[in-house]
Short mmCIF file of C-alpha atoms in Angstrom, two decimals:
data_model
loop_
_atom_site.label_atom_id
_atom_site.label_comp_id
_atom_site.label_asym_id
_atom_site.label_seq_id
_atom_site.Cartn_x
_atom_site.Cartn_y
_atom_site.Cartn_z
CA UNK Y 1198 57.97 34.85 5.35
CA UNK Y 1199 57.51 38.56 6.66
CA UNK Y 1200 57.79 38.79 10.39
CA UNK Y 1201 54.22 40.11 10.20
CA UNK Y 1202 52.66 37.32 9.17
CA UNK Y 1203 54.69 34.61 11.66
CA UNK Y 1204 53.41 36.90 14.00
CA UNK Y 1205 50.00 36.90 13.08
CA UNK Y 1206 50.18 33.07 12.96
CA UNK Y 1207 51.87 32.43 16.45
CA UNK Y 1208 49.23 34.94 17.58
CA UNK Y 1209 46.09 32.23 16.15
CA UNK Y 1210 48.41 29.52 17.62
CA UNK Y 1211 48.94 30.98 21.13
CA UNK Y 1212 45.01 31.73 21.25
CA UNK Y 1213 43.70 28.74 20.01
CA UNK Y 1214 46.17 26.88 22.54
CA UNK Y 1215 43.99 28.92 25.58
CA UNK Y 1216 41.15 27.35 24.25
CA UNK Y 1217 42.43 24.20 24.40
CA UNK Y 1218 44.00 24.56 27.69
CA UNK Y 1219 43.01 21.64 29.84
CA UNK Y 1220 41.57 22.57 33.72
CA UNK Y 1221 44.60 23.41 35.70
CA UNK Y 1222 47.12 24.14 33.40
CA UNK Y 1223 48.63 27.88 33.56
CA UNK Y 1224 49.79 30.21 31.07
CA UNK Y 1225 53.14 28.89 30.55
CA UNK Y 1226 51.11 25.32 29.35
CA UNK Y 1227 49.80 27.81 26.34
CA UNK Y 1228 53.01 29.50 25.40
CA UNK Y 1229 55.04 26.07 25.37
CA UNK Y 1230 51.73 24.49 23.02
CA UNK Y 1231 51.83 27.46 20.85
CA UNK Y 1232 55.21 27.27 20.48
CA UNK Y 1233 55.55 23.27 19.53
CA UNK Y 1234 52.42 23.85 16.98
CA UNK Y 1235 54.05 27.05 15.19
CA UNK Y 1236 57.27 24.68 15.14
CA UNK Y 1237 54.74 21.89 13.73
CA UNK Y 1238 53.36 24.20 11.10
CA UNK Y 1239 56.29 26.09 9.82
CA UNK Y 1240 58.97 23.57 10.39
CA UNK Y 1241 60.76 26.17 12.44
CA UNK Y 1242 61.29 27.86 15.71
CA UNK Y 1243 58.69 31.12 16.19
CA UNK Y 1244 61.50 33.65 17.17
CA UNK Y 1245 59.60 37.03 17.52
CA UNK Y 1246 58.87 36.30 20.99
CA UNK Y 1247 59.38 39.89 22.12
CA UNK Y 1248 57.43 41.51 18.95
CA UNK Y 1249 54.66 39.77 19.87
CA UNK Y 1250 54.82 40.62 23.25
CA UNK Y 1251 54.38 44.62 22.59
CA UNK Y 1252 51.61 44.25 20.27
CA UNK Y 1253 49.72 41.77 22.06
CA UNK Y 1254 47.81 43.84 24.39
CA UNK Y 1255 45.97 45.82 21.43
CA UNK Y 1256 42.82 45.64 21.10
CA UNK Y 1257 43.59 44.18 17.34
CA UNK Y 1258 45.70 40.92 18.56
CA UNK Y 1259 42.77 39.71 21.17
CA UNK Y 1260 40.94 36.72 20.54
CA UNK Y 1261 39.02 35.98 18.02
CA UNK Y 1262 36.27 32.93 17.62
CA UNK Y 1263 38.24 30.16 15.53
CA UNK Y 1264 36.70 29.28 12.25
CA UNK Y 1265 33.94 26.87 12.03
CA UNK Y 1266 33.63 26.74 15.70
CA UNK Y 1267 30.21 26.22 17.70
CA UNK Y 1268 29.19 26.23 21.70
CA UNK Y 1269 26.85 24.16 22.72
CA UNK Y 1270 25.33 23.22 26.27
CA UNK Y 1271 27.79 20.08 26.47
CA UNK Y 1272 30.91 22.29 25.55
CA UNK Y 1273 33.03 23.28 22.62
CA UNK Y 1274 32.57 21.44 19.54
CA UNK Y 1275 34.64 22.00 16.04
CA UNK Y 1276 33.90 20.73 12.42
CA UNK Y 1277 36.40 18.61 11.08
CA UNK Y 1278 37.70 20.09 7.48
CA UNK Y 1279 38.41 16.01 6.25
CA UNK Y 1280 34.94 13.98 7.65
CA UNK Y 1281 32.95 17.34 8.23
CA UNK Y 1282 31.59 15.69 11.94
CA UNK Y 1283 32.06 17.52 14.86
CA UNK Y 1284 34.61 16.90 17.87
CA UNK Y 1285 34.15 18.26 20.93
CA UNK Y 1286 37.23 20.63 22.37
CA UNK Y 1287 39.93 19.19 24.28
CA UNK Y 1288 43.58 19.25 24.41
CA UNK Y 1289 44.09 16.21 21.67
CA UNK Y 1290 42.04 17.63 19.11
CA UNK Y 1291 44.22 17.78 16.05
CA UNK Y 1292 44.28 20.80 13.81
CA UNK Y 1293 43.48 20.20 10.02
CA UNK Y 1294 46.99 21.10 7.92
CA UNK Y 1295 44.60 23.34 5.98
CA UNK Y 1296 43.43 25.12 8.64
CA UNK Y 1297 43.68 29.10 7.66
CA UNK Y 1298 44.93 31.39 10.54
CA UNK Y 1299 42.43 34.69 10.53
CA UNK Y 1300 44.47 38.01 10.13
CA UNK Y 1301 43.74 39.27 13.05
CA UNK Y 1302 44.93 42.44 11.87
CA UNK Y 1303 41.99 43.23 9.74
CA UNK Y 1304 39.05 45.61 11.04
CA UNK Y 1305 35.55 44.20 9.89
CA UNK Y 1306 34.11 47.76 10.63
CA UNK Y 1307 36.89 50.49 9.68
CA UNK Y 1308 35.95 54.40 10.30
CA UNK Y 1309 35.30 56.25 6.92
CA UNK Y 1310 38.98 57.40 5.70
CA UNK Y 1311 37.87 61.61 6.28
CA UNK Y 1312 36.17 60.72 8.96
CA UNK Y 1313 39.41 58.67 11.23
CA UNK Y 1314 41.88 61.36 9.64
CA UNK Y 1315 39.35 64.00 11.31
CA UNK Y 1316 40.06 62.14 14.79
CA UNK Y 1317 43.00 61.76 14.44
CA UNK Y 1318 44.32 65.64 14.07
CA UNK Y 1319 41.92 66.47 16.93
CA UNK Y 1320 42.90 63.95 19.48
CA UNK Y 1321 46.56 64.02 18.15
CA UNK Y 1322 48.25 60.44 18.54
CA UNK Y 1323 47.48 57.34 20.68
CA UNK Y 1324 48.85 54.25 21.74
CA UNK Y 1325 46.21 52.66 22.30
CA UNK Y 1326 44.71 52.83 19.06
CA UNK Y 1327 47.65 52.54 17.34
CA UNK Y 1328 47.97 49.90 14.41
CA UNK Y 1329 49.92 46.87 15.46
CA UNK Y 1330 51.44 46.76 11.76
CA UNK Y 1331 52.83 50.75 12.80
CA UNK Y 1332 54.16 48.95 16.07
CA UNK Y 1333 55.99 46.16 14.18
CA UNK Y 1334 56.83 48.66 11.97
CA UNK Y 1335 58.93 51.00 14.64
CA UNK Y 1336 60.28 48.02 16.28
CA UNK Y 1337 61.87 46.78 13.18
CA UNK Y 1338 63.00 50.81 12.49
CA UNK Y 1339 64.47 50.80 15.79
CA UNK Y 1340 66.67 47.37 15.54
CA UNK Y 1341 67.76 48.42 12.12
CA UNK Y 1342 68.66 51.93 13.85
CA UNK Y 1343 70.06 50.28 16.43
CA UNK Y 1344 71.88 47.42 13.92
CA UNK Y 1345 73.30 50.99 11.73
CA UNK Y 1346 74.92 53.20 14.83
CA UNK Y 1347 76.86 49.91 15.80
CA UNK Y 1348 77.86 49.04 12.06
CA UNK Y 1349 78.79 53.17 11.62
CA UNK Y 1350 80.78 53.10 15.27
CA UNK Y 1351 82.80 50.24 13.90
CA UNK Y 1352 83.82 51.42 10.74
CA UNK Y 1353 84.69 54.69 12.45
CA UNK Y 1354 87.05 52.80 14.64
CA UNK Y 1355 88.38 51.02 11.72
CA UNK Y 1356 89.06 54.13 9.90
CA UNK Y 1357 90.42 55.65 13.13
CA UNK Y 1358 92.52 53.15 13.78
CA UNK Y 1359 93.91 52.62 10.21
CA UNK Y 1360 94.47 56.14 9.50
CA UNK Y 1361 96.47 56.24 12.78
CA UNK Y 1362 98.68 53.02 11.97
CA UNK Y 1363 99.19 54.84 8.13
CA UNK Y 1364 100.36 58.41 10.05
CA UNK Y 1365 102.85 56.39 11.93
CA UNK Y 1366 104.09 54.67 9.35
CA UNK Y 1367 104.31 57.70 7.26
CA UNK Y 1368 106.11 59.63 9.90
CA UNK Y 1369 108.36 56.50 10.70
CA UNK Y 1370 109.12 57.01 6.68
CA UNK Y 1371 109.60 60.77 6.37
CA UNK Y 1372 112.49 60.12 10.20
CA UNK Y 1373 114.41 57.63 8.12
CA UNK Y 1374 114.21 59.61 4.20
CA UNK Y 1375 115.78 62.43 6.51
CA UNK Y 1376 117.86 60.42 8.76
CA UNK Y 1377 119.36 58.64 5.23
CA UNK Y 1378 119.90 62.05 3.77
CA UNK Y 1379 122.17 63.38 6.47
CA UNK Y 1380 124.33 60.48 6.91
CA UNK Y 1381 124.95 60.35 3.02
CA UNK Y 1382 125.56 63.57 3.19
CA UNK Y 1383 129.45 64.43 2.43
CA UNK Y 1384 131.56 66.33 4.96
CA UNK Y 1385 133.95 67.82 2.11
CA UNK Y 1386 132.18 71.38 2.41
CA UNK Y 1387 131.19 71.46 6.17
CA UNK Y 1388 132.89 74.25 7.85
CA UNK Y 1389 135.82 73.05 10.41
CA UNK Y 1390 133.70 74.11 13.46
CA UNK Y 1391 130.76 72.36 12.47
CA UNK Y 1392 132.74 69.37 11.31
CA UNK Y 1393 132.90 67.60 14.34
CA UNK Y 1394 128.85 68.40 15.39
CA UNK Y 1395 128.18 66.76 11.56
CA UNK Y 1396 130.45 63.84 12.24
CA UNK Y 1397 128.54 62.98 15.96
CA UNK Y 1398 125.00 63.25 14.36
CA UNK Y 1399 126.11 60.86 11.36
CA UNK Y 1400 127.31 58.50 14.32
CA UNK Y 1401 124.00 58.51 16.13
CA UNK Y 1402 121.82 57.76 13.31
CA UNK Y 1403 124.23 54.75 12.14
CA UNK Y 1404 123.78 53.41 15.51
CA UNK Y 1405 120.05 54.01 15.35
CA UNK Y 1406 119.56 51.96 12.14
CA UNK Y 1407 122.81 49.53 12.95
CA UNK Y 1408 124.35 51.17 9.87
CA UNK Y 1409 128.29 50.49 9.70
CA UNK Y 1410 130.02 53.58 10.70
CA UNK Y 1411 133.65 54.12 10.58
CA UNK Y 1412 134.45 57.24 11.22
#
């Protein structure tokens, strides 16, 4: 399920829950009742807590009138979708498993297409008009953003960290090729001066690698 439309459903959930709120009972009554009847309807946790939280306060995400349901002198009352009575509001009414959320993201009375894009390029951009799909829409561009720099950060340090491990070792190889070379070298042709210089060096690199050495 797109996150847009578990939104829009914890959204119905959350506002028919402040309907229902018995006398006395504070905001944090609704958020825990939305939260056990999304759970109840989607047999899962609603975890878009924070989404919801920045789109909320548009204009587009505010209450709407549930379906089928009436006022009356005596108080709320709500058709039944199985008997077709009526049931007056109250904190045990049940909620039909066919019940519909509204998308509360559709505008009964949208501006003419010309007419909005005419608005729009003289009053330049606003928040508070803003669509709440745009809004979802950054958020989830900025945590994929976000998600990319970290995944691009570690694979540089992987490839930093590799290539310095393979320069080492490479170095490590090119000591010991030159190292090996020298100490096979022969001694039949090295001058009598240098002789003894040639001799010392082949000693130190036999007791660098623990090379026998008996000369």
């Amino acid at each position: 399920m797109p996150m847009q439309t578990k939104i829009n459903t914890f959204n119905g959930l959350y506002h028919q829950a402040d309907r229902l709120r018995p006398s006395g009972e504070d905001d944090a009554y609704v958020m825990k009742q939305a939260l056990k009847d999304y759970k109840n309807k989607e047999k899962i946790d609603f975890a878009h807590i924070a989404a919801w939280e920045v789109v909320r306060t548009n204009q587009k995400w505010s209450p709407i009138p549930l379906l089928n349901e009436e006022s009356s002198d005596s108080g709320r009352k709500r058709k039944s979708s199985d008997s077709g009575n009526y049931a007056r509001g109250s904190p045990n009414v049940e909620i039909s498993s066919g019940f519909d959320l509204p998308d509360i993201n559709e505008d009964p009375s949208p501006p003419p297409r010309r007419q909005a894009r005419k608005d729009k390029k003289d009053k330049g951009p606003s928040l508070t008009n803003e669509n709440p799909r745009d809004i979802t829409h950054k958020f989830e561009e900025y945590k994929a953003m976000k998600k990319e720099i970290m995944e691009i950060k570690r694979i540089r340090e992987e490839k930093y960290f590799t290539l310095a491990d393979e320069q080492r070792e490479a170095l490590r190889q090119t000591m010991f090729d030159k190292d090996l070379e020298t100490y096979n070298r022969p001694t039949d042709n090295v001058h009598p001066a240098m002789l003894a210089i040639t001799l010392a060096r082949k000693r130190e690199i036999a007791k660098k690698y623990g090379w026998p050495c008996d000369f």
